[in-house]
Amino acid sequence: MPLRIVTVKVEERVVELLDKVARMSGGSRSELIREAIYMYLKSRGVVISRSEVMVSRPKFHDRAPVIEVDV
C-alpha cells in the first residue's frame, strides 16, 4: 500500500528522543512513528492487518531499548 505524508507538530525534545531511539534501533523516525500509530490504534480496538501496510522491518518495540526521560 502506498504511503502518504502526514505532518504533525511535536516538541523539539520529542523529536530528539524519536531520533535517538530510531538510531539505536537501526530504523528511521518515520518507521518508529508508524509503529507507534499502529500500536495506538490496536490499543483502541482498531486492528490493521500487516498485509494492508508496508512494514520493512520487525516492530520497534521488540528490540528498542528503554529510555527514561522526564516530560
Backbone as ProteinMPNN parsed JSONL, in Angstrom:
{"seq_chain_A": "MPLRIVTVKVEERVVELLDKVARMSGGSRSELIREAIYMYLKSRGVVISRSEVMVSRPKFHDRAPVIEVDV", "coords_chain_A": {"N_chain_A": [[0.848, -1.17, 0.0], [0.621, 2.212, -0.865], [2.443, 4.861, 0.737], [1.433, 7.786, 2.528], [2.161, 11.184, 3.049], [2.004, 12.68, 6.204], [1.728, 15.439, 8.256], [2.802, 16.406, 11.439], [2.984, 18.257, 14.518], [5.341, 18.354, 17.073], [7.013, 18.68, 20.249], [10.417, 19.862, 20.336], [12.128, 18.32, 21.95], [10.863, 15.842, 21.935], [11.216, 15.077, 19.282], [14.0, 14.822, 19.272], [14.271, 12.625, 21.011], [12.857, 10.664, 19.576], [14.534, 10.431, 17.341], [16.86, 9.483, 18.593], [16.045, 6.971, 19.641], [15.326, 5.736, 17.242], [17.827, 5.64, 15.902], [19.24, 3.947, 17.677], [17.793, 1.659, 17.33], [18.173, 1.006, 14.754], [16.525, 1.901, 12.741], [14.249, 4.195, 11.104], [13.005, 7.517, 11.865], [10.421, 7.833, 10.833], [9.561, 5.149, 10.59], [9.466, 4.407, 13.272], [7.488, 6.163, 14.274], [5.317, 5.341, 12.699], [4.973, 2.699, 13.662], [4.301, 3.285, 16.316], [1.844, 4.539, 15.912], [0.348, 2.385, 14.854], [0.357, 0.719, 17.101], [-1.06, 2.321, 18.922], [-3.578, 2.527, 17.64], [-4.302, -0.177, 17.729], [-4.537, -0.47, 20.51], [-6.861, 0.877, 20.862], [-8.696, -0.767, 19.816], [-8.724, -0.99, 17.084], [-7.794, -2.886, 14.434], [-5.226, -3.376, 12.231], [-4.383, -5.161, 9.492], [-1.252, -6.658, 8.78], [-0.792, -7.156, 6.139], [-2.048, -5.1, 4.934], [-0.483, -2.91, 5.292], [2.713, -1.346, 4.727], [5.516, -2.823, 5.856], [8.811, -2.766, 6.726], [10.631, -3.832, 8.463], [11.182, -5.618, 11.599], [8.929, -5.031, 14.381], [9.463, -2.065, 16.257], [9.182, -2.011, 19.069], [9.917, -4.525, 19.83], [12.648, -4.622, 19.968], [13.676, -2.247, 20.848], [15.561, -0.168, 23.072], [15.016, 0.672, 26.553], [14.354, 3.912, 27.414], [14.44, 6.268, 29.802], [12.845, 9.292, 30.497], [12.224, 12.614, 31.71], [9.145, 14.228, 31.403]], "CA_chain_A": [[0.0, 0.0, 0.0], [1.454, 3.416, -0.907], [2.46, 5.684, 1.943], [1.025, 9.173, 2.344], [2.813, 12.07, 4.008], [1.149, 13.333, 7.192], [2.567, 16.341, 9.035], [2.373, 16.662, 12.818], [3.902, 19.096, 15.281], [5.671, 17.878, 18.417], [8.085, 19.44, 20.868], [11.764, 19.536, 19.865], [12.675, 17.233, 22.783], [10.257, 14.593, 21.462], [11.909, 14.743, 18.031], [15.331, 14.338, 19.653], [14.123, 11.275, 21.563], [12.496, 9.782, 18.463], [15.746, 10.185, 16.553], [17.775, 8.657, 19.389], [15.524, 5.601, 19.664], [15.419, 5.211, 15.876], [19.238, 5.295, 15.654], [19.6, 2.788, 18.497], [17.053, 0.5, 16.84], [18.547, 0.746, 13.371], [15.432, 2.257, 11.842], [14.068, 5.621, 10.84], [11.988, 8.213, 12.659], [9.111, 7.516, 10.256], [9.189, 3.777, 10.962], [9.136, 4.425, 14.694], [6.194, 6.834, 14.426], [4.295, 4.446, 12.125], [4.735, 1.6, 14.597], [3.582, 3.847, 17.464], [0.456, 4.754, 15.489], [-0.296, 1.073, 14.783], [0.152, 0.248, 18.474], [-2.134, 3.135, 19.497], [-4.842, 2.087, 17.047], [-4.6, -1.5, 18.286], [-4.993, -0.289, 21.897], [-8.221, 1.412, 20.769], [-9.554, -1.785, 19.224], [-8.64, -0.961, 15.625], [-6.761, -3.829, 14.016], [-4.798, -3.219, 10.845], [-3.631, -6.341, 9.077], [0.08, -6.33, 8.271], [-0.816, -7.2, 4.68], [-2.582, -3.817, 4.478], [0.5, -1.845, 5.483], [4.072, -1.664, 4.31], [6.407, -2.939, 7.007], [10.087, -3.191, 6.167], [11.491, -4.429, 9.489], [10.413, -6.026, 12.771], [8.39, -3.959, 15.214], [10.46, -1.404, 17.092], [9.083, -2.324, 20.491], [10.515, -5.828, 20.09], [14.081, -4.523, 20.146], [14.102, -0.917, 21.284], [15.976, -0.057, 24.475], [14.186, 1.511, 27.41], [14.971, 5.204, 27.695], [13.589, 7.004, 30.729], [13.016, 10.741, 30.423], [11.217, 13.432, 32.371], [8.352, 15.011, 30.449]], "C_chain_A": [[0.9, 1.242, 0.0], [1.353, 4.211, 0.391], [2.088, 7.112, 1.584], [1.699, 10.019, 3.415], [1.766, 12.737, 4.884], [2.07, 14.183, 8.061], [1.967, 16.539, 10.418], [3.413, 17.552, 13.488], [4.087, 18.49, 16.664], [6.824, 18.729, 18.947], [9.448, 18.949, 20.364], [12.359, 18.361, 20.64], [12.12, 15.879, 22.34], [10.942, 14.143, 20.173], [13.3, 14.19, 18.335], [15.265, 12.908, 20.18], [13.748, 10.27, 20.481], [13.733, 9.427, 17.643], [16.722, 9.278, 17.294], [17.324, 7.197, 19.392], [15.629, 4.976, 18.272], [16.851, 4.797, 15.555], [19.631, 4.03, 16.403], [18.935, 1.516, 17.988], [17.39, 0.16, 15.397], [17.463, 1.062, 12.368], [15.367, 3.755, 11.627], [13.018, 6.205, 11.783], [10.589, 7.854, 12.149], [8.645, 6.114, 10.635], [8.757, 3.708, 12.421], [7.763, 5.048, 14.925], [5.077, 5.97, 13.863], [3.949, 3.327, 13.094], [3.968, 2.089, 15.823], [2.111, 4.079, 17.124], [-0.285, 3.429, 15.426], [-0.601, 0.543, 16.185], [-0.988, 1.015, 19.147], [-3.488, 2.687, 18.955], [-5.259, 0.729, 17.597], [-5.125, -1.378, 19.711], [-6.416, 0.252, 21.95], [-9.176, 0.439, 20.084], [-9.569, -1.793, 17.71], [-7.49, -1.869, 15.211], [-6.484, -3.625, 12.535], [-3.958, -4.437, 10.495], [-2.3, -5.909, 8.479], [0.12, -6.408, 6.749], [-1.362, -5.895, 4.101], [-1.551, -2.702, 4.542], [1.879, -2.306, 5.05], [4.968, -1.678, 5.541], [7.724, -3.51, 6.501], [10.998, -3.861, 7.183], [10.623, -4.841, 10.671], [9.936, -4.818, 13.565], [9.479, -3.372, 16.101], [10.38, -1.866, 18.531], [9.641, -3.698, 20.826], [12.013, -5.732, 20.366], [14.557, -3.191, 20.699], [14.505, -0.918, 22.757], [15.001, 0.815, 25.255], [14.961, 2.784, 27.705], [14.013, 5.97, 28.59], [13.898, 8.485, 30.629], [11.923, 11.423, 31.236], [10.477, 14.219, 31.307], [7.491, 16.01, 31.169]], "O_chain_A": [[1.845, 1.313, 0.785], [0.313, 4.227, 1.05], [2.383, 7.592, 0.489], [1.791, 9.601, 4.569], [0.778, 13.285, 4.395], [3.087, 13.691, 8.55], [0.773, 16.806, 10.556], [4.573, 17.593, 13.076], [3.116, 18.155, 17.342], [7.516, 19.406, 18.187], [9.61, 17.781, 20.012], [13.019, 17.503, 20.055], [12.837, 14.878, 22.369], [11.216, 12.956, 19.996], [13.729, 13.208, 17.729], [16.105, 12.077, 19.837], [14.261, 9.151, 20.467], [13.949, 8.266, 17.296], [17.341, 8.403, 16.689], [18.13, 6.294, 19.171], [15.986, 3.804, 18.147], [17.073, 3.722, 14.998], [20.275, 3.144, 15.841], [19.455, 0.419, 18.19], [16.941, -0.862, 14.875], [17.48, 0.541, 11.253], [16.311, 4.485, 11.93], [12.251, 5.477, 12.412], [9.681, 7.6, 12.942], [7.475, 5.911, 10.961], [7.79, 3.024, 12.757], [6.962, 4.514, 15.693], [4.009, 5.867, 14.466], [2.775, 3.038, 13.324], [3.084, 1.39, 16.318], [1.234, 3.84, 17.954], [-1.423, 3.337, 15.887], [-1.673, -0.01, 16.43], [-1.793, 0.422, 19.865], [-4.434, 2.492, 19.718], [-6.433, 0.509, 17.897], [-6.052, -2.093, 20.092], [-7.101, 0.106, 22.962], [-10.325, 0.781, 19.805], [-10.35, -2.529, 17.106], [-6.344, -1.642, 15.598], [-7.386, -3.693, 11.7], [-2.941, -4.706, 11.134], [-2.228, -4.913, 7.759], [0.982, -5.787, 6.128], [-1.167, -5.61, 2.92], [-1.727, -1.659, 3.912], [2.171, -3.502, 5.013], [5.151, -0.649, 6.191], [7.76, -4.595, 5.921], [12.036, -4.406, 6.81], [9.455, -4.459, 10.744], [10.476, -3.72, 13.432], [10.318, -4.1, 16.632], [11.414, -2.093, 19.16], [9.823, -4.011, 22.002], [12.594, -6.655, 20.937], [15.743, -3.036, 20.99], [13.877, -1.579, 23.583], [14.253, 1.601, 24.673], [16.092, 2.734, 28.189], [12.897, 6.287, 28.18], [15.059, 8.892, 30.67], [10.836, 10.876, 31.423], [11.092, 14.807, 30.417], [6.752, 16.762, 30.532]]}, "name": "protein", "num_of_chains": 1, "seq": "MPLRIVTVKVEERVVELLDKVARMSGGSRSELIREAIYMYLKSRGVVISRSEVMVSRPKFHDRAPVIEVDV"}
